[in-house]
PDB file of C-alpha atoms in Angstrom:
ATOM      1  CA  UNK A   1     -60.320 -35.503  -2.159  1.00  0.00           C
ATOM      2  CA  UNK A   2     -62.836 -37.778  -3.867  1.00  0.00           C
ATOM      3  CA  UNK A   3     -66.151 -38.587  -2.226  1.00  0.00           C
ATOM      4  CA  UNK A   4     -66.801 -42.131  -0.892  1.00  0.00           C
ATOM      5  CA  UNK A   5     -69.402 -42.610  -3.649  1.00  0.00           C
ATOM      6  CA  UNK A   6     -66.907 -41.807  -6.410  1.00  0.00           C
ATOM      7  CA  UNK A   7     -64.294 -44.087  -4.831  1.00  0.00           C
ATOM      8  CA  UNK A   8     -66.838 -46.905  -4.595  1.00  0.00           C
ATOM      9  CA  UNK A   9     -67.744 -46.519  -8.284  1.00  0.00           C
ATOM     10  CA  UNK A  10     -64.037 -46.538  -9.179  1.00  0.00           C
ATOM     11  CA  UNK A  11     -63.488 -49.690  -7.170  1.00  0.00           C
ATOM     12  CA  UNK A  12     -66.484 -51.497  -8.689  1.00  0.00           C
ATOM     13  CA  UNK A  13     -65.224 -50.717 -12.203  1.00  0.00           C
ATOM     14  CA  UNK A  14     -61.754 -51.864 -11.193  1.00  0.00           C
ATOM     15  CA  UNK A  15     -63.079 -55.057  -9.567  1.00  0.00           C
ATOM     16  CA  UNK A  16     -64.980 -55.888 -12.763  1.00  0.00           C
ATOM     17  CA  UNK A  17     -61.789 -55.422 -14.790  1.00  0.00           C
ATOM     18  CA  UNK A  18     -59.915 -57.714 -12.373  1.00  0.00           C
ATOM     19  CA  UNK A  19     -62.601 -60.380 -12.762  1.00  0.00           C
ATOM     20  CA  UNK A  20     -62.618 -60.028 -16.550  1.00  0.00           C
ATOM     21  CA  UNK A  21     -58.819 -60.145 -16.853  1.00  0.00           C
ATOM     22  CA  UNK A  22     -58.594 -63.377 -14.885  1.00  0.00           C
ATOM     23  CA  UNK A  23     -61.158 -65.043 -17.135  1.00  0.00           C
ATOM     24  CA  UNK A  24     -58.962 -64.494 -20.186  1.00  0.00           C
ATOM     25  CA  UNK A  25     -56.004 -66.295 -21.687  1.00  0.00           C
ATOM     26  CA  UNK A  26     -52.704 -64.412 -21.775  1.00  0.00           C
ATOM     27  CA  UNK A  27     -53.063 -63.751 -25.495  1.00  0.00           C
ATOM     28  CA  UNK A  28     -56.645 -62.528 -25.093  1.00  0.00           C
ATOM     29  CA  UNK A  29     -55.671 -60.340 -22.122  1.00  0.00           C
ATOM     30  CA  UNK A  30     -53.244 -58.547 -24.428  1.00  0.00           C
ATOM     31  CA  UNK A  31     -55.932 -58.031 -27.056  1.00  0.00           C
ATOM     32  CA  UNK A  32     -58.425 -56.670 -24.515  1.00  0.00           C
ATOM     33  CA  UNK A  33     -55.713 -54.404 -23.125  1.00  0.00           C
ATOM     34  CA  UNK A  34     -54.956 -52.948 -26.538  1.00  0.00           C
ATOM     35  CA  UNK A  35     -58.665 -52.370 -27.116  1.00  0.00           C
ATOM     36  CA  UNK A  36     -58.921 -50.605 -23.761  1.00  0.00           C
ATOM     37  CA  UNK A  37     -55.919 -48.448 -24.640  1.00  0.00           C
ATOM     38  CA  UNK A  38     -57.366 -47.550 -28.035  1.00  0.00           C
ATOM     39  CA  UNK A  39     -60.578 -46.490 -26.308  1.00  0.00           C
ATOM     40  CA  UNK A  40     -58.582 -44.192 -24.043  1.00  0.00           C
ATOM     41  CA  UNK A  41     -56.831 -42.613 -27.018  1.00  0.00           C
ATOM     42  CA  UNK A  42     -59.516 -42.353 -29.687  1.00  0.00           C
ATOM     43  CA  UNK A  43     -62.696 -41.960 -27.630  1.00  0.00           C
ATOM     44  CA  UNK A  44     -61.960 -40.752 -24.095  1.00  0.00           C
ATOM     45  CA  UNK A  45     -58.934 -38.673 -25.162  1.00  0.00           C
ATOM     46  CA  UNK A  46     -57.317 -39.221 -21.750  1.00  0.00           C
ATOM     47  CA  UNK A  47     -54.248 -36.927 -21.543  1.00  0.00           C
ATOM     48  CA  UNK A  48     -54.004 -36.956 -25.312  1.00  0.00           C
ATOM     49  CA  UNK A  49     -52.846 -33.336 -25.545  1.00  0.00           C
ATOM     50  CA  UNK A  50     -50.047 -33.975 -23.023  1.00  0.00           C
ATOM     51  CA  UNK A  51     -48.979 -37.081 -24.926  1.00  0.00           C
ATOM     52  CA  UNK A  52     -48.794 -35.370 -28.305  1.00  0.00           C
ATOM     53  CA  UNK A  53     -47.014 -32.354 -26.825  1.00  0.00           C
ATOM     54  CA  UNK A  54     -44.391 -34.608 -25.194  1.00  0.00           C
ATOM     55  CA  UNK A  55     -43.848 -36.412 -28.482  1.00  0.00           C
ATOM     56  CA  UNK A  56     -43.616 -33.160 -30.465  1.00  0.00           C
ATOM     57  CA  UNK A  57     -40.806 -31.917 -28.215  1.00  0.00           C
ATOM     58  CA  UNK A  58     -39.045 -35.299 -28.090  1.00  0.00           C
ATOM     59  CA  UNK A  59     -39.258 -36.190 -31.783  1.00  0.00           C
ATOM     60  CA  UNK A  60     -39.326 -32.856 -33.661  1.00  0.00           C
ATOM     61  CA  UNK A  61     -38.026 -34.505 -36.844  1.00  0.00           C
ATOM     62  CA  UNK A  62     -40.977 -36.888 -37.124  1.00  0.00           C
ATOM     63  CA  UNK A  63     -44.152 -35.997 -38.978  1.00  0.00           C
ATOM     64  CA  UNK A  64     -47.406 -35.372 -37.127  1.00  0.00           C
ATOM     65  CA  UNK A  65     -48.725 -38.657 -38.510  1.00  0.00           C
ATOM     66  CA  UNK A  66     -45.711 -40.570 -37.191  1.00  0.00           C
ATOM     67  CA  UNK A  67     -46.050 -39.029 -33.732  1.00  0.00           C
ATOM     68  CA  UNK A  68     -49.758 -39.819 -33.596  1.00  0.00           C
ATOM     69  CA  UNK A  69     -48.951 -43.404 -34.525  1.00  0.00           C
ATOM     70  CA  UNK A  70     -46.513 -43.623 -31.598  1.00  0.00           C
ATOM     71  CA  UNK A  71     -49.117 -42.057 -29.303  1.00  0.00           C
ATOM     72  CA  UNK A  72     -51.768 -44.586 -30.298  1.00  0.00           C
ATOM     73  CA  UNK A  73     -49.268 -47.391 -29.738  1.00  0.00           C
ATOM     74  CA  UNK A  74     -48.365 -46.028 -26.304  1.00  0.00           C
ATOM     75  CA  UNK A  75     -52.019 -46.065 -25.231  1.00  0.00           C
ATOM     76  CA  UNK A  76     -52.400 -49.641 -26.465  1.00  0.00           C
ATOM     77  CA  UNK A  77     -49.275 -50.590 -24.540  1.00  0.00           C
ATOM     78  CA  UNK A  78     -50.584 -48.949 -21.348  1.00  0.00           C
ATOM     79  CA  UNK A  79     -53.904 -50.768 -21.672  1.00  0.00           C
ATOM     80  CA  UNK A  80     -52.007 -54.016 -22.150  1.00  0.00           C
ATOM     81  CA  UNK A  81     -49.950 -53.413 -19.002  1.00  0.00           C
ATOM     82  CA  UNK A  82     -53.118 -52.827 -16.986  1.00  0.00           C
ATOM     83  CA  UNK A  83     -55.026 -55.904 -18.161  1.00  0.00           C
ATOM     84  CA  UNK A  84     -52.031 -58.255 -18.197  1.00  0.00           C
ATOM     85  CA  UNK A  85     -51.001 -57.057 -14.744  1.00  0.00           C
ATOM     86  CA  UNK A  86     -54.437 -57.915 -13.356  1.00  0.00           C
ATOM     87  CA  UNK A  87     -54.455 -61.187 -15.307  1.00  0.00           C
ATOM     88  CA  UNK A  88     -51.195 -62.180 -13.608  1.00  0.00           C
ATOM     89  CA  UNK A  89     -52.835 -62.013 -10.184  1.00  0.00           C
ATOM     90  CA  UNK A  90     -54.865 -65.153 -10.850  1.00  0.00           C
ATOM     91  CA  UNK A  91     -52.358 -67.317 -12.713  1.00  0.00           C
ATOM     92  CA  UNK A  92     -50.171 -70.247 -11.750  1.00  0.00           C
ATOM     93  CA  UNK A  93     -46.395 -70.086 -11.621  1.00  0.00           C
ATOM     94  CA  UNK A  94     -46.227 -72.202 -14.773  1.00  0.00           C
ATOM     95  CA  UNK A  95     -48.452 -69.804 -16.730  1.00  0.00           C
ATOM     96  CA  UNK A  96     -46.517 -66.746 -15.600  1.00  0.00           C
ATOM     97  CA  UNK A  97     -43.164 -68.241 -16.548  1.00  0.00           C
ATOM     98  CA  UNK A  98     -44.399 -68.492 -20.137  1.00  0.00           C
ATOM     99  CA  UNK A  99     -44.865 -64.729 -20.429  1.00  0.00           C
ATOM    100  CA  UNK A 100     -41.244 -63.556 -20.187  1.00  0.00           C
ATOM    101  CA  UNK A 101     -37.720 -64.672 -21.023  1.00  0.00           C
ATOM    102  CA  UNK A 102     -34.281 -63.266 -20.233  1.00  0.00           C
ATOM    103  CA  UNK A 103     -32.179 -62.104 -23.188  1.00  0.00           C
ATOM    104  CA  UNK A 104     -28.800 -61.463 -21.516  1.00  0.00           C
ATOM    105  CA  UNK A 105     -29.091 -62.625 -17.877  1.00  0.00           C
ATOM    106  CA  UNK A 106     -25.311 -62.794 -17.411  1.00  0.00           C
ATOM    107  CA  UNK A 107     -25.326 -58.991 -17.041  1.00  0.00           C
ATOM    108  CA  UNK A 108     -27.201 -59.189 -13.754  1.00  0.00           C
ATOM    109  CA  UNK A 109     -26.554 -62.715 -12.439  1.00  0.00           C
ATOM    110  CA  UNK A 110     -22.941 -61.867 -11.554  1.00  0.00           C
ATOM    111  CA  UNK A 111     -24.304 -59.338  -9.034  1.00  0.00           C
ATOM    112  CA  UNK A 112     -26.966 -61.471  -7.331  1.00  0.00           C
ATOM    113  CA  UNK A 113     -24.535 -62.537  -4.586  1.00  0.00           C
ATOM    114  CA  UNK A 114     -23.129 -59.037  -4.094  1.00  0.00           C
ATOM    115  CA  UNK A 115     -22.823 -58.344  -0.326  1.00  0.00           C
ATOM    116  CA  UNK A 116     -24.121 -54.824  -0.973  1.00  0.00           C
ATOM    117  CA  UNK A 117     -27.211 -56.060  -2.810  1.00  0.00           C
ATOM    118  CA  UNK A 118     -28.413 -55.141  -6.282  1.00  0.00           C
ATOM    119  CA  UNK A 119     -30.631 -52.372  -7.624  1.00  0.00           C
ATOM    120  CA  UNK A 120     -32.860 -53.177 -10.583  1.00  0.00           C
ATOM    121  CA  UNK A 121     -33.919 -49.916 -12.215  1.00  0.00           C
ATOM    122  CA  UNK A 122     -36.504 -49.527 -14.940  1.00  0.00           C
ATOM    123  CA  UNK A 123     -39.166 -47.130 -16.114  1.00  0.00           C
ATOM    124  CA  UNK A 124     -42.805 -47.244 -17.130  1.00  0.00           C
ATOM    125  CA  UNK A 125     -41.700 -49.151 -20.184  1.00  0.00           C
ATOM    126  CA  UNK A 126     -43.086 -52.423 -21.550  1.00  0.00           C
ATOM    127  CA  UNK A 127     -44.893 -54.378 -18.849  1.00  0.00           C
ATOM    128  CA  UNK A 128     -43.415 -53.066 -15.607  1.00  0.00           C
ATOM    129  CA  UNK A 129     -46.221 -54.772 -13.641  1.00  0.00           C
ATOM    130  CA  UNK A 130     -44.555 -58.132 -14.360  1.00  0.00           C
ATOM    131  CA  UNK A 131     -41.651 -57.143 -12.075  1.00  0.00           C
ATOM    132  CA  UNK A 132     -43.466 -58.626  -9.073  1.00  0.00           C
ATOM    133  CA  UNK A 133     -44.671 -61.776 -10.800  1.00  0.00           C
ATOM    134  CA  UNK A 134     -43.074 -63.224 -13.931  1.00  0.00           C
ATOM    135  CA  UNK A 135     -39.743 -61.436 -13.460  1.00  0.00           C
ATOM    136  CA  UNK A 136     -39.227 -62.440  -9.824  1.00  0.00           C
ATOM    137  CA  UNK A 137     -40.242 -66.025 -10.649  1.00  0.00           C
ATOM    138  CA  UNK A 138     -37.729 -66.170 -13.505  1.00  0.00           C
ATOM    139  CA  UNK A 139     -35.111 -64.655 -11.215  1.00  0.00           C
ATOM    140  CA  UNK A 140     -35.775 -67.396  -8.697  1.00  0.00           C
ATOM    141  CA  UNK A 141     -36.102 -65.138  -5.674  1.00  0.00           C
ATOM    142  CA  UNK A 142     -38.531 -62.533  -4.331  1.00  0.00           C
ATOM    143  CA  UNK A 143     -37.499 -58.897  -4.539  1.00  0.00           C
ATOM    144  CA  UNK A 144     -38.378 -55.675  -2.756  1.00  0.00           C
ATOM    145  CA  UNK A 145     -40.124 -53.133  -4.968  1.00  0.00           C
ATOM    146  CA  UNK A 146     -40.575 -49.429  -4.285  1.00  0.00           C
ATOM    147  CA  UNK A 147     -44.186 -48.697  -5.199  1.00  0.00           C
ATOM    148  CA  UNK A 148     -46.439 -45.661  -4.999  1.00  0.00           C
ATOM    149  CA  UNK A 149     -49.729 -46.000  -3.141  1.00  0.00           C
ATOM    150  CA  UNK A 150     -52.973 -45.453  -5.056  1.00  0.00           C
ATOM    151  CA  UNK A 151     -55.329 -42.815  -3.682  1.00  0.00           C
ATOM    152  CA  UNK A 152     -58.235 -45.260  -3.683  1.00  0.00           C
ATOM    153  CA  UNK A 153     -57.389 -47.474  -0.708  1.00  0.00           C
ATOM    154  CA  UNK A 154     -59.463 -50.445  -1.876  1.00  0.00           C
ATOM    155  CA  UNK A 155     -57.812 -50.433  -5.295  1.00  0.00           C
ATOM    156  CA  UNK A 156     -54.437 -50.007  -3.615  1.00  0.00           C
ATOM    157  CA  UNK A 157     -55.042 -53.039  -1.375  1.00  0.00           C
ATOM    158  CA  UNK A 158     -56.001 -55.187  -4.373  1.00  0.00           C
ATOM    159  CA  UNK A 159     -52.907 -54.154  -6.333  1.00  0.00           C
ATOM    160  CA  UNK A 160     -50.634 -54.793  -3.363  1.00  0.00           C
ATOM    161  CA  UNK A 161     -52.113 -58.273  -2.931  1.00  0.00           C
ATOM    162  CA  UNK A 162     -51.419 -59.023  -6.608  1.00  0.00           C
ATOM    163  CA  UNK A 163     -47.877 -57.648  -6.461  1.00  0.00           C
ATOM    164  CA  UNK A 164     -46.924 -59.452  -3.247  1.00  0.00           C
ATOM    165  CA  UNK A 165     -48.503 -62.799  -4.159  1.00  0.00           C
ATOM    166  CA  UNK A 166     -45.178 -64.437  -5.041  1.00  0.00           C
ATOM    167  CA  UNK A 167     -43.278 -63.150  -2.038  1.00  0.00           C
ATOM    168  CA  UNK A 168     -42.217 -59.725  -3.273  1.00  0.00           C
ATOM    169  CA  UNK A 169     -42.188 -56.985  -0.656  1.00  0.00           C
ATOM    170  CA  UNK A 170     -43.709 -53.604  -1.439  1.00  0.00           C
ATOM    171  CA  UNK A 171     -41.841 -50.616   0.008  1.00  0.00           C
ATOM    172  CA  UNK A 172     -44.045 -47.487  -0.025  1.00  0.00           C
ATOM    173  CA  UNK A 173     -42.571 -44.553  -1.919  1.00  0.00           C
ATOM    174  CA  UNK A 174     -41.870 -41.579   0.302  1.00  0.00           C
ATOM    175  CA  UNK A 175     -40.982 -43.544   3.449  1.00  0.00           C
ATOM    176  CA  UNK A 176     -38.687 -45.983   1.734  1.00  0.00           C
ATOM    177  CA  UNK A 177     -35.163 -44.685   2.381  1.00  0.00           C
ATOM    178  CA  UNK A 178     -34.312 -46.509   5.593  1.00  0.00           C
ATOM    179  CA  UNK A 179     -35.966 -49.737   4.430  1.00  0.00           C
ATOM    180  CA  UNK A 180     -34.098 -49.660   1.106  1.00  0.00           C
ATOM    181  CA  UNK A 181     -30.711 -49.218   2.788  1.00  0.00           C
ATOM    182  CA  UNK A 182     -31.480 -52.039   5.222  1.00  0.00           C
ATOM    183  CA  UNK A 183     -32.460 -54.343   2.364  1.00  0.00           C
ATOM    184  CA  UNK A 184     -29.305 -53.569   0.371  1.00  0.00           C
ATOM    185  CA  UNK A 185     -27.093 -54.024   3.439  1.00  0.00           C
ATOM    186  CA  UNK A 186     -28.548 -57.523   3.755  1.00  0.00           C
ATOM    187  CA  UNK A 187     -27.350 -58.274   0.217  1.00  0.00           C
ATOM    188  CA  UNK A 188     -30.865 -58.412  -1.212  1.00  0.00           C
ATOM    189  CA  UNK A 189     -32.453 -57.071  -4.390  1.00  0.00           C
ATOM    190  CA  UNK A 190     -34.438 -53.825  -4.664  1.00  0.00           C
ATOM    191  CA  UNK A 191     -36.343 -52.819  -7.811  1.00  0.00           C
ATOM    192  CA  UNK A 192     -37.654 -49.364  -8.618  1.00  0.00           C
ATOM    193  CA  UNK A 193     -38.987 -47.237 -11.464  1.00  0.00           C
ATOM    194  CA  UNK A 194     -37.048 -44.023 -11.891  1.00  0.00           C
ATOM    195  CA  UNK A 195     -38.647 -42.221 -14.801  1.00  0.00           C
ATOM    196  CA  UNK A 196     -41.467 -40.154 -13.302  1.00  0.00           C
ATOM    197  CA  UNK A 197     -41.052 -36.459 -12.627  1.00  0.00           C
ATOM    198  CA  UNK A 198     -39.295 -35.551  -9.432  1.00  0.00           C
ATOM    199  CA  UNK A 199     -40.096 -32.416  -7.394  1.00  0.00           C
ATOM    200  CA  UNK A 200     -38.651 -29.002  -8.186  1.00  0.00           C
ATOM    201  CA  UNK A 201     -35.809 -29.759  -5.773  1.00  0.00           C
ATOM    202  CA  UNK A 202     -34.770 -32.851  -7.753  1.00  0.00           C
ATOM    203  CA  UNK A 203     -31.768 -33.247 -10.020  1.00  0.00           C
ATOM    204  CA  UNK A 204     -32.416 -31.760 -13.475  1.00  0.00           C
ATOM    205  CA  UNK A 205     -31.082 -34.033 -16.207  1.00  0.00           C
ATOM    206  CA  UNK A 206     -31.398 -33.630 -19.966  1.00  0.00           C
ATOM    207  CA  UNK A 207     -33.985 -36.132 -21.166  1.00  0.00           C
ATOM    208  CA  UNK A 208     -34.819 -35.953 -24.868  1.00  0.00           C
ATOM    209  CA  UNK A 209     -32.859 -32.674 -25.006  1.00  0.00           C
ATOM    210  CA  UNK A 210     -34.938 -31.005 -22.280  1.00  0.00           C
ATOM    211  CA  UNK A 211     -34.072 -30.625 -18.588  1.00  0.00           C
ATOM    212  CA  UNK A 212     -36.349 -32.897 -16.560  1.00  0.00           C
ATOM    213  CA  UNK A 213     -36.673 -33.119 -12.773  1.00  0.00           C
ATOM    214  CA  UNK A 214     -35.285 -36.581 -12.024  1.00  0.00           C
ATOM    215  CA  UNK A 215     -35.380 -38.529  -8.766  1.00  0.00           C
ATOM    216  CA  UNK A 216     -31.963 -38.765  -7.145  1.00  0.00           C
ATOM    217  CA  UNK A 217     -32.883 -41.924  -5.201  1.00  0.00           C
ATOM    218  CA  UNK A 218     -31.407 -44.637  -7.475  1.00  0.00           C
ATOM    219  CA  UNK A 219     -28.036 -42.883  -7.712  1.00  0.00           C
ATOM    220  CA  UNK A 220     -27.986 -41.986  -4.012  1.00  0.00           C
ATOM    221  CA  UNK A 221     -28.781 -45.555  -2.931  1.00  0.00           C
ATOM    222  CA  UNK A 222     -26.082 -46.914  -5.238  1.00  0.00           C
ATOM    223  CA  UNK A 223     -23.347 -44.493  -4.203  1.00  0.00           C
ATOM    224  CA  UNK A 224     -24.039 -44.660  -0.470  1.00  0.00           C
ATOM    225  CA  UNK A 225     -24.265 -48.465  -0.408  1.00  0.00           C
ATOM    226  CA  UNK A 226     -21.714 -49.356  -3.080  1.00  0.00           C
ATOM    227  CA  UNK A 227     -24.498 -51.175  -4.905  1.00  0.00           C
ATOM    228  CA  UNK A 228     -24.490 -51.800  -8.675  1.00  0.00           C
ATOM    229  CA  UNK A 229     -27.452 -50.671 -10.771  1.00  0.00           C
ATOM    230  CA  UNK A 230     -28.718 -52.931 -13.537  1.00  0.00           C
ATOM    231  CA  UNK A 231     -31.447 -51.550 -15.761  1.00  0.00           C
ATOM    232  CA  UNK A 232     -34.054 -53.843 -17.262  1.00  0.00           C
ATOM    233  CA  UNK A 233     -36.553 -53.408 -20.058  1.00  0.00           C
ATOM    234  CA  UNK A 234     -39.560 -55.528 -21.055  1.00  0.00           C
ATOM    235  CA  UNK A 235     -39.827 -55.624 -24.862  1.00  0.00           C
ATOM    236  CA  UNK A 236     -42.943 -57.305 -26.204  1.00  0.00           C
ATOM    237  CA  UNK A 237     -42.431 -59.682 -29.143  1.00  0.00           C
ATOM    238  CA  UNK A 238     -44.847 -60.692 -31.895  1.00  0.00           C
ATOM    239  CA  UNK A 239     -45.853 -63.824 -29.965  1.00  0.00           C
ATOM    240  CA  UNK A 240     -46.851 -61.649 -26.987  1.00  0.00           C
ATOM    241  CA  UNK A 241     -43.946 -62.842 -24.841  1.00  0.00           C
ATOM    242  CA  UNK A 242     -41.680 -60.213 -23.274  1.00  0.00           C
ATOM    243  CA  UNK A 243     -37.938 -60.317 -23.860  1.00  0.00           C
ATOM    244  CA  UNK A 244     -36.218 -58.818 -20.809  1.00  0.00           C
ATOM    245  CA  UNK A 245     -33.041 -56.907 -21.670  1.00  0.00           C
ATOM    246  CA  UNK A 246     -30.463 -55.963 -19.026  1.00  0.00           C
ATOM    247  CA  UNK A 247     -27.864 -53.191 -19.066  1.00  0.00           C
ATOM    248  CA  UNK A 248     -25.559 -52.319 -16.196  1.00  0.00           C
ATOM    249  CA  UNK A 249     -25.062 -48.644 -15.435  1.00  0.00           C
ATOM    250  CA  UNK A 250     -21.378 -47.766 -15.635  1.00  0.00           C
ATOM    251  CA  UNK A 251     -20.125 -46.373 -12.308  1.00  0.00           C
ATOM    252  CA  UNK A 252     -16.515 -45.903 -13.427  1.00  0.00           C
ATOM    253  CA  UNK A 253     -14.926 -42.873 -11.769  1.00  0.00           C
ATOM    254  CA  UNK A 254     -17.816 -42.366  -9.346  1.00  0.00           C
ATOM    255  CA  UNK A 255     -16.302 -43.263  -5.991  1.00  0.00           C
ATOM    256  CA  UNK A 256     -18.204 -42.077  -2.956  1.00  0.00           C
ATOM    257  CA  UNK A 257     -21.374 -40.127  -2.319  1.00  0.00           C
ATOM    258  CA  UNK A 258     -21.031 -36.559  -3.572  1.00  0.00           C
ATOM    259  CA  UNK A 259     -23.508 -34.247  -5.259  1.00  0.00           C
ATOM    260  CA  UNK A 260     -21.446 -34.321  -8.456  1.00  0.00           C
ATOM    261  CA  UNK A 261     -21.465 -38.126  -8.499  1.00  0.00           C
ATOM    262  CA  UNK A 262     -25.218 -38.269  -7.872  1.00  0.00           C
ATOM    263  CA  UNK A 263     -25.820 -35.966 -10.840  1.00  0.00           C
ATOM    264  CA  UNK A 264     -23.464 -37.902 -13.115  1.00  0.00           C
ATOM    265  CA  UNK A 265     -24.837 -41.344 -12.199  1.00  0.00           C
ATOM    266  CA  UNK A 266     -28.377 -40.045 -12.676  1.00  0.00           C
ATOM    267  CA  UNK A 267     -27.362 -38.719 -16.082  1.00  0.00           C
ATOM    268  CA  UNK A 268     -25.933 -42.115 -17.044  1.00  0.00           C
ATOM    269  CA  UNK A 269     -28.982 -44.186 -16.134  1.00  0.00           C
ATOM    270  CA  UNK A 270     -31.299 -41.604 -17.714  1.00  0.00           C
ATOM    271  CA  UNK A 271     -29.323 -41.875 -20.963  1.00  0.00           C
ATOM    272  CA  UNK A 272     -29.845 -45.655 -21.019  1.00  0.00           C
ATOM    273  CA  UNK A 273     -33.578 -45.215 -20.494  1.00  0.00           C
ATOM    274  CA  UNK A 274     -33.743 -42.690 -23.332  1.00  0.00           C
ATOM    275  CA  UNK A 275     -31.842 -45.074 -25.607  1.00  0.00           C
ATOM    276  CA  UNK A 276     -34.451 -47.801 -25.137  1.00  0.00           C
ATOM    277  CA  UNK A 277     -37.357 -45.392 -25.502  1.00  0.00           C
ATOM    278  CA  UNK A 278     -35.922 -44.180 -28.803  1.00  0.00           C
ATOM    279  CA  UNK A 279     -35.712 -47.793 -29.985  1.00  0.00           C
ATOM    280  CA  UNK A 280     -39.252 -48.654 -28.833  1.00  0.00           C
ATOM    281  CA  UNK A 281     -41.090 -45.321 -28.344  1.00  0.00           C
ATOM    282  CA  UNK A 282     -44.572 -46.879 -28.226  1.00  0.00           C
ATOM    283  CA  UNK A 283     -43.676 -48.782 -25.036  1.00  0.00           C
ATOM    284  CA  UNK A 284     -43.172 -45.724 -22.831  1.00  0.00           C
ATOM    285  CA  UNK A 285     -45.746 -43.789 -20.782  1.00  0.00           C
ATOM    286  CA  UNK A 286     -45.892 -40.597 -22.846  1.00  0.00           C
ATOM    287  CA  UNK A 287     -49.058 -39.381 -21.101  1.00  0.00           C
ATOM    288  CA  UNK A 288     -47.071 -38.627 -17.937  1.00  0.00           C
ATOM    289  CA  UNK A 289     -46.197 -34.962 -17.208  1.00  0.00           C
ATOM    290  CA  UNK A 290     -42.483 -35.727 -17.301  1.00  0.00           C
ATOM    291  CA  UNK A 291     -41.346 -32.165 -18.027  1.00  0.00           C
ATOM    292  CA  UNK A 292     -43.779 -30.275 -15.792  1.00  0.00           C
ATOM    293  CA  UNK A 293     -40.972 -28.500 -13.887  1.00  0.00           C
ATOM    294  CA  UNK A 294     -38.816 -27.679 -16.920  1.00  0.00           C
ATOM    295  CA  UNK A 295     -40.148 -24.132 -17.291  1.00  0.00           C
ATOM    296  CA  UNK A 296     -39.534 -23.474 -13.590  1.00  0.00           C
ATOM    297  CA  UNK A 297     -35.962 -24.767 -13.862  1.00  0.00           C
ATOM    298  CA  UNK A 298     -35.194 -22.672 -16.930  1.00  0.00           C
ATOM    299  CA  UNK A 299     -36.549 -19.579 -15.160  1.00  0.00           C
ATOM    300  CA  UNK A 300     -33.925 -20.057 -12.418  1.00  0.00           C
ATOM    301  CA  UNK A 301     -31.007 -20.070 -14.858  1.00  0.00           C
ATOM    302  CA  UNK A 302     -28.999 -16.843 -15.136  1.00  0.00           C
ATOM    303  CA  UNK A 303     -29.672 -14.710 -18.203  1.00  0.00           C
ATOM    304  CA  UNK A 304     -26.884 -13.631 -20.557  1.00  0.00           C
ATOM    305  CA  UNK A 305     -26.744 -10.250 -18.804  1.00  0.00           C
ATOM    306  CA  UNK A 306     -26.498 -11.893 -15.355  1.00  0.00           C
ATOM    307  CA  UNK A 307     -23.887 -14.375 -16.576  1.00  0.00           C
TER     308      UNK A 307
END
């Protein structure tokens, strides 16, 4: 647990970044974000070893130079997400609507009136912080978003204020199950990120050819509620605007809530995420310990002699 002094210093640095971000134009916020990300990669070396190790396992056919280029791009992307997300907290509706555009909205619009609601699923890909601002404004309705609390309570309160500014409801991760089911039963929209490592008890799904502990929540919510899952991905263009791509997760043959169906639906949405990461690898959060339980899982598998 961090001391109050350390938390206060963290908050002051964060508050300065919030102030700075809101003084910038959208284009300049992106530039400052990329500079911040480059600082994290080249100077601070924040989780650099983890990032390069993840890339080495995921793209073994690439050269070291190519993987380092992806890593540097991922840090720039993360810095951009941070600064642009804070920038969004002080902008008008008109300014925010200029930052994103839908590419294939017909994929998800047919489900917006579904009596069982709709699950939007994404990952830490592109600018996920725009889910609560630009995306919900483009959608034309507020959404409920499952979000993880920050350990620093003052930073957490600031982020929640930014994310809920346009009417979106934050559902805390960990105590969200009942609230999510209630929201879906009311025919409303729930958004969540499903790409971070789950606990050892999670479903293990092959992700970049390695078993990764994956949260069962998205599949469980969908199967129990009869709710479709539409994945969305923010892809930044040369003009700085994000194209939002949608892809529905195929639920064919998965009738009812069973363990086998949960595993299969989780495998299907994980495969879509991997497809987009392979297309735009610099947009994903490679510094996350996504495969931290892989060794544990492999140790539980029967050996050839036991099999």
